[in-house]
Amino acid sequence: GAGVSQTPSNKVTEKGKYVELRCDPISGHTALYWYRQSLGQGPEFLIYFQGTGAADDSGLPNDRFFAVRPEGSVSTLKIQRTERGDSAVYLCASSRLGQETQYFGPGTRLLVL
Amino acid sequence: GDSVTQMEGPVTLSEEAFLTINCTYTATGYPSLFWYVQYPGEGLQLLLKATKADDKGSNKGFEATYRKETTSFHLEKGSVQVSDSAVYFCALNRIRDDKIIFGKGTRLHILP
């Protein structure tokens, strides 16, 4: 079956603009995670959904970052008033309920100029 | 807090050489341990995992053994190939909230 997909694959924006990043998890996976991977670093946790609700958003760096998953499938990560420091690869992963193995998408590379 | 430390890269080896990428962890309790791989232009893929002490994870010729006494999970392969060139991430699953904590990654270059 299809894996986790993310769109766009690349996004270039200007400082201060608003961006939305989309994640389409594997069908049937109830858990969805967002991570941010800065250059030369490992992925860092941002937020976790179980179904439609954000079960844990403790990794979001500040209130400019927000994510939704209104129907328990596709998720959108939203970044307001982007800053150059937001430039990174944003990764999405999904997993089945009760299983710890997460399956990652290819990521969205965000560049804020 | 929980953390993962892995050897810094890049690591450059010739084809058929023996590979070791060191990984140690700090954690409360006994987390599951993972190695993920990121091939050029692709997403992170789970390479192997081990869920308890002395377990050995293996896949594609790679192996890693969960060593509780040394809090380590070193990745090994007996004979690397050019196609193994990638970035390798050691990670743990934090018990209290199921979050995955990643190391910084080790870039591996295999020369033909």
Short mmCIF file of C-alpha atoms in Angstrom, two decimals:
data_model
loop_
_atom_site.label_atom_id
_atom_site.label_comp_id
_atom_site.label_asym_id
_atom_site.label_seq_id
_atom_site.Cartn_x
_atom_site.Cartn_y
_atom_site.Cartn_z
CA GLY A 1 0.00 0.00 0.00
CA ALA A 2 0.95 3.64 -0.22
CA GLY A 3 3.28 5.10 2.35
CA VAL A 4 3.09 8.42 4.14
CA SER A 5 2.96 11.28 1.68
CA GLN A 6 3.76 14.93 2.27
CA THR A 7 3.16 17.99 0.17
CA PRO A 8 4.75 20.11 -1.00
CA SER A 9 8.15 18.48 -1.19
CA ASN A 10 9.79 21.91 -1.16
CA LYS A 11 8.48 25.27 -0.05
CA VAL A 12 10.26 28.59 -0.33
CA THR A 13 8.66 31.54 1.40
CA GLU A 14 9.52 34.97 2.67
CA LYS A 15 9.96 35.96 6.27
CA GLY A 16 6.64 36.86 7.81
CA LYS A 17 4.50 34.77 5.49
CA TYR A 18 2.12 31.96 6.45
CA VAL A 19 2.69 28.39 5.29
CA GLU A 20 0.78 25.14 5.43
CA LEU A 21 2.39 21.73 5.16
CA ARG A 22 0.28 18.66 4.50
CA CYS A 23 0.67 15.07 5.62
CA ASP A 24 -1.33 12.09 4.35
CA PRO A 25 -0.69 9.11 6.64
CA ILE A 26 -0.89 5.44 5.83
CA SER A 27 -4.49 4.32 5.66
CA GLY A 28 -5.65 2.87 8.97
CA HIS A 29 -2.93 4.49 11.03
CA THR A 30 -4.55 6.36 13.89
CA ALA A 31 -1.38 7.93 15.28
CA LEU A 32 0.29 10.81 13.44
CA TYR A 33 3.45 12.67 14.37
CA TRP A 34 5.17 15.79 13.14
CA TYR A 35 8.94 16.26 13.51
CA ARG A 36 11.34 18.99 12.49
CA GLN A 37 14.82 18.16 11.24
CA SER A 38 17.32 20.96 11.12
CA LEU A 39 20.50 20.67 9.10
CA GLY A 40 22.92 18.22 10.67
CA GLN A 41 20.48 17.19 13.38
CA GLY A 42 18.15 14.32 14.02
CA PRO A 43 14.40 14.81 13.84
CA GLU A 44 12.86 16.57 16.83
CA PHE A 45 9.31 15.90 17.97
CA LEU A 46 6.72 18.62 17.44
CA ILE A 47 3.24 17.21 17.94
CA TYR A 48 1.38 13.91 18.13
CA PHE A 49 -2.22 13.12 17.18
CA GLN A 50 -4.21 10.11 18.20
CA GLY A 51 -7.25 10.28 15.99
CA THR A 52 -8.47 13.84 15.61
CA GLY A 53 -7.11 15.27 18.81
CA ALA A 54 -3.63 16.53 19.57
CA ALA A 55 -2.57 14.15 22.31
CA ASP A 56 0.73 15.90 22.86
CA ASP A 57 1.82 19.25 21.43
CA SER A 58 4.68 19.85 23.84
CA GLY A 59 7.25 19.95 21.07
CA LEU A 60 5.79 22.94 19.24
CA PRO A 61 8.40 25.69 19.64
CA ASN A 62 5.97 28.60 20.07
CA ASP A 63 2.45 29.76 19.29
CA ARG A 64 3.27 30.47 15.65
CA PHE A 65 3.09 26.74 15.07
CA PHE A 66 -0.22 24.92 14.96
CA ALA A 67 -1.41 21.60 13.55
CA VAL A 68 -4.81 20.10 12.86
CA ARG A 69 -6.20 16.74 11.89
CA PRO A 70 -9.93 17.39 11.60
CA GLU A 71 -11.05 14.00 10.30
CA GLY A 72 -8.43 11.81 11.88
CA SER A 73 -6.53 11.24 8.66
CA VAL A 74 -4.81 14.07 6.80
CA SER A 75 -2.97 16.58 8.96
CA THR A 76 -1.83 20.12 8.26
CA LEU A 77 1.01 21.85 10.04
CA LYS A 78 0.56 25.60 9.98
CA ILE A 79 3.28 28.15 10.60
CA GLN A 80 2.39 31.82 10.98
CA ARG A 81 4.76 34.76 10.56
CA THR A 82 7.58 32.53 9.42
CA GLU A 83 11.11 33.28 10.51
CA ARG A 84 14.40 32.30 8.92
CA GLY A 85 15.01 29.95 11.84
CA ASP A 86 11.98 27.92 10.81
CA SER A 87 13.90 26.68 7.78
CA ALA A 88 14.17 22.91 8.14
CA VAL A 89 12.77 19.64 6.84
CA TYR A 90 9.39 18.91 8.37
CA LEU A 91 8.71 15.20 8.68
CA CYS A 92 5.45 13.42 9.25
CA ALA A 93 5.11 9.87 10.52
CA SER A 94 2.22 7.56 11.26
CA SER A 95 1.69 4.35 13.15
CA ARG A 96 -1.01 1.91 14.11
CA LEU A 97 -2.61 2.17 17.51
CA GLY A 98 -0.47 0.35 20.05
CA GLN A 99 2.49 -0.14 17.71
CA GLU A 100 5.66 1.80 18.33
CA THR A 101 7.09 1.56 14.81
CA GLN A 102 6.55 4.86 13.01
CA TYR A 103 6.57 5.15 9.24
CA PHE A 104 7.96 8.39 7.89
CA GLY A 105 7.09 10.46 4.88
CA PRO A 106 9.73 12.03 2.61
CA GLY A 107 9.41 15.39 4.33
CA THR A 108 8.79 18.97 3.25
CA ARG A 109 11.88 21.10 2.94
CA LEU A 110 10.96 24.62 4.06
CA LEU A 111 13.21 27.56 3.27
CA VAL A 112 12.37 30.95 4.72
CA LEU A 113 14.18 33.77 3.00
CA GLY B 1 16.31 13.64 30.17
CA ASP B 2 16.36 10.80 27.72
CA SER B 3 18.93 11.19 24.95
CA VAL B 4 20.85 9.38 22.24
CA THR B 5 24.48 9.96 21.34
CA GLN B 6 25.99 8.55 18.19
CA MET B 7 29.36 8.86 16.56
CA GLU B 8 29.83 11.88 14.39
CA GLY B 9 30.36 11.51 10.71
CA PRO B 10 31.00 11.48 8.00
CA VAL B 11 32.29 7.93 7.98
CA THR B 12 34.01 6.93 4.74
CA LEU B 13 34.77 3.30 3.99
CA SER B 14 35.71 1.22 1.01
CA GLU B 15 33.29 -1.34 -0.33
CA GLU B 16 33.38 -4.65 1.57
CA ALA B 17 34.83 -3.02 4.68
CA PHE B 18 33.47 -3.74 8.16
CA LEU B 19 31.20 -1.07 9.58
CA THR B 20 30.53 0.00 13.14
CA ILE B 21 28.52 3.08 14.06
CA ASN B 22 28.49 3.61 17.81
CA CYS B 23 25.36 4.59 19.68
CA THR B 24 24.78 5.05 23.39
CA TYR B 25 21.67 6.17 25.17
CA THR B 26 20.44 7.65 28.41
CA ALA B 27 16.94 6.76 29.44
CA THR B 28 14.61 6.06 32.29
CA GLY B 29 13.64 2.43 32.28
CA TYR B 30 14.21 0.20 29.28
CA PRO B 31 13.11 1.82 26.07
CA SER B 32 12.94 0.18 22.68
CA LEU B 33 15.91 1.06 20.49
CA PHE B 34 15.97 1.69 16.77
CA TRP B 35 18.21 2.39 13.84
CA TYR B 36 16.65 4.45 11.06
CA VAL B 37 18.27 5.08 7.68
CA GLN B 38 17.78 7.98 5.30
CA TYR B 39 18.93 7.31 1.75
CA PRO B 40 19.64 10.31 -0.49
CA GLY B 41 16.39 11.93 -1.55
CA GLU B 42 14.24 9.55 0.47
CA GLY B 43 12.41 9.57 3.78
CA LEU B 44 13.49 7.96 7.02
CA GLN B 45 13.10 4.20 7.04
CA LEU B 46 13.21 1.87 9.98
CA LEU B 47 16.27 -0.34 9.52
CA LEU B 48 16.04 -2.49 12.64
CA LYS B 49 14.92 -2.43 16.23
CA ALA B 50 15.27 -4.21 19.56
CA THR B 51 12.75 -4.06 22.35
CA LYS B 52 14.57 -5.53 25.34
CA ALA B 53 18.01 -6.21 26.73
CA ASP B 54 20.16 -8.66 24.76
CA ASP B 55 17.78 -8.58 21.79
CA LYS B 56 19.52 -8.38 18.44
CA GLY B 57 17.85 -6.51 15.61
CA SER B 58 18.92 -7.34 12.09
CA ASN B 59 18.03 -6.36 8.54
CA LYS B 60 19.82 -6.10 5.17
CA GLY B 61 23.01 -7.48 6.71
CA PHE B 62 23.03 -4.88 9.49
CA GLU B 63 22.87 -5.90 13.14
CA ALA B 64 22.64 -4.17 16.50
CA THR B 65 22.41 -5.68 19.98
CA TYR B 66 20.63 -4.01 22.90
CA ARG B 67 23.28 -3.83 25.64
CA LYS B 68 21.75 -2.75 28.92
CA GLU B 69 25.00 -2.91 30.87
CA THR B 70 26.74 -0.46 28.54
CA THR B 71 23.55 1.37 27.44
CA SER B 72 24.61 0.88 23.84
CA PHE B 73 23.10 -0.17 20.53
CA HIS B 74 25.98 -0.14 18.07
CA LEU B 75 25.21 -0.75 14.40
CA GLU B 76 27.42 -3.23 12.53
CA LYS B 77 27.70 -4.71 9.08
CA GLY B 78 30.32 -7.17 7.96
CA SER B 79 30.72 -6.03 4.37
CA VAL B 80 29.31 -2.71 3.24
CA GLN B 81 28.18 -1.84 -0.26
CA VAL B 82 28.07 1.43 -2.16
CA SER B 83 24.29 1.29 -1.87
CA ASP B 84 24.60 1.53 1.93
CA SER B 85 25.67 5.16 1.59
CA ALA B 86 23.11 7.08 3.63
CA VAL B 87 22.56 8.85 6.95
CA TYR B 88 21.94 6.53 9.89
CA PHE B 89 20.01 7.60 12.98
CA CYS B 90 20.01 5.82 16.31
CA ALA B 91 16.83 6.38 18.31
CA LEU B 92 14.90 5.32 21.37
CA ASN B 93 11.23 5.17 22.21
CA ARG B 94 10.73 7.13 25.44
CA ILE B 95 8.63 4.93 27.67
CA ARG B 96 6.61 7.56 29.52
CA ASP B 97 5.06 9.10 26.40
CA ASP B 98 6.08 6.97 23.39
CA LYS B 99 8.09 9.77 21.80
CA ILE B 100 11.01 8.83 19.61
CA ILE B 101 14.23 10.56 20.55
CA PHE B 102 16.77 10.63 17.74
CA GLY B 103 20.52 11.00 17.67
CA LYS B 104 22.06 13.56 15.36
CA GLY B 105 22.74 11.05 12.61
CA THR B 106 25.90 9.64 11.05
CA ARG B 107 26.55 10.12 7.35
CA LEU B 108 28.13 7.07 5.73
CA HIS B 109 29.99 7.18 2.41
CA ILE B 110 30.99 3.92 0.78
CA LEU B 111 33.59 4.18 -1.96
CA PRO B 112 33.66 1.63 -4.80
#
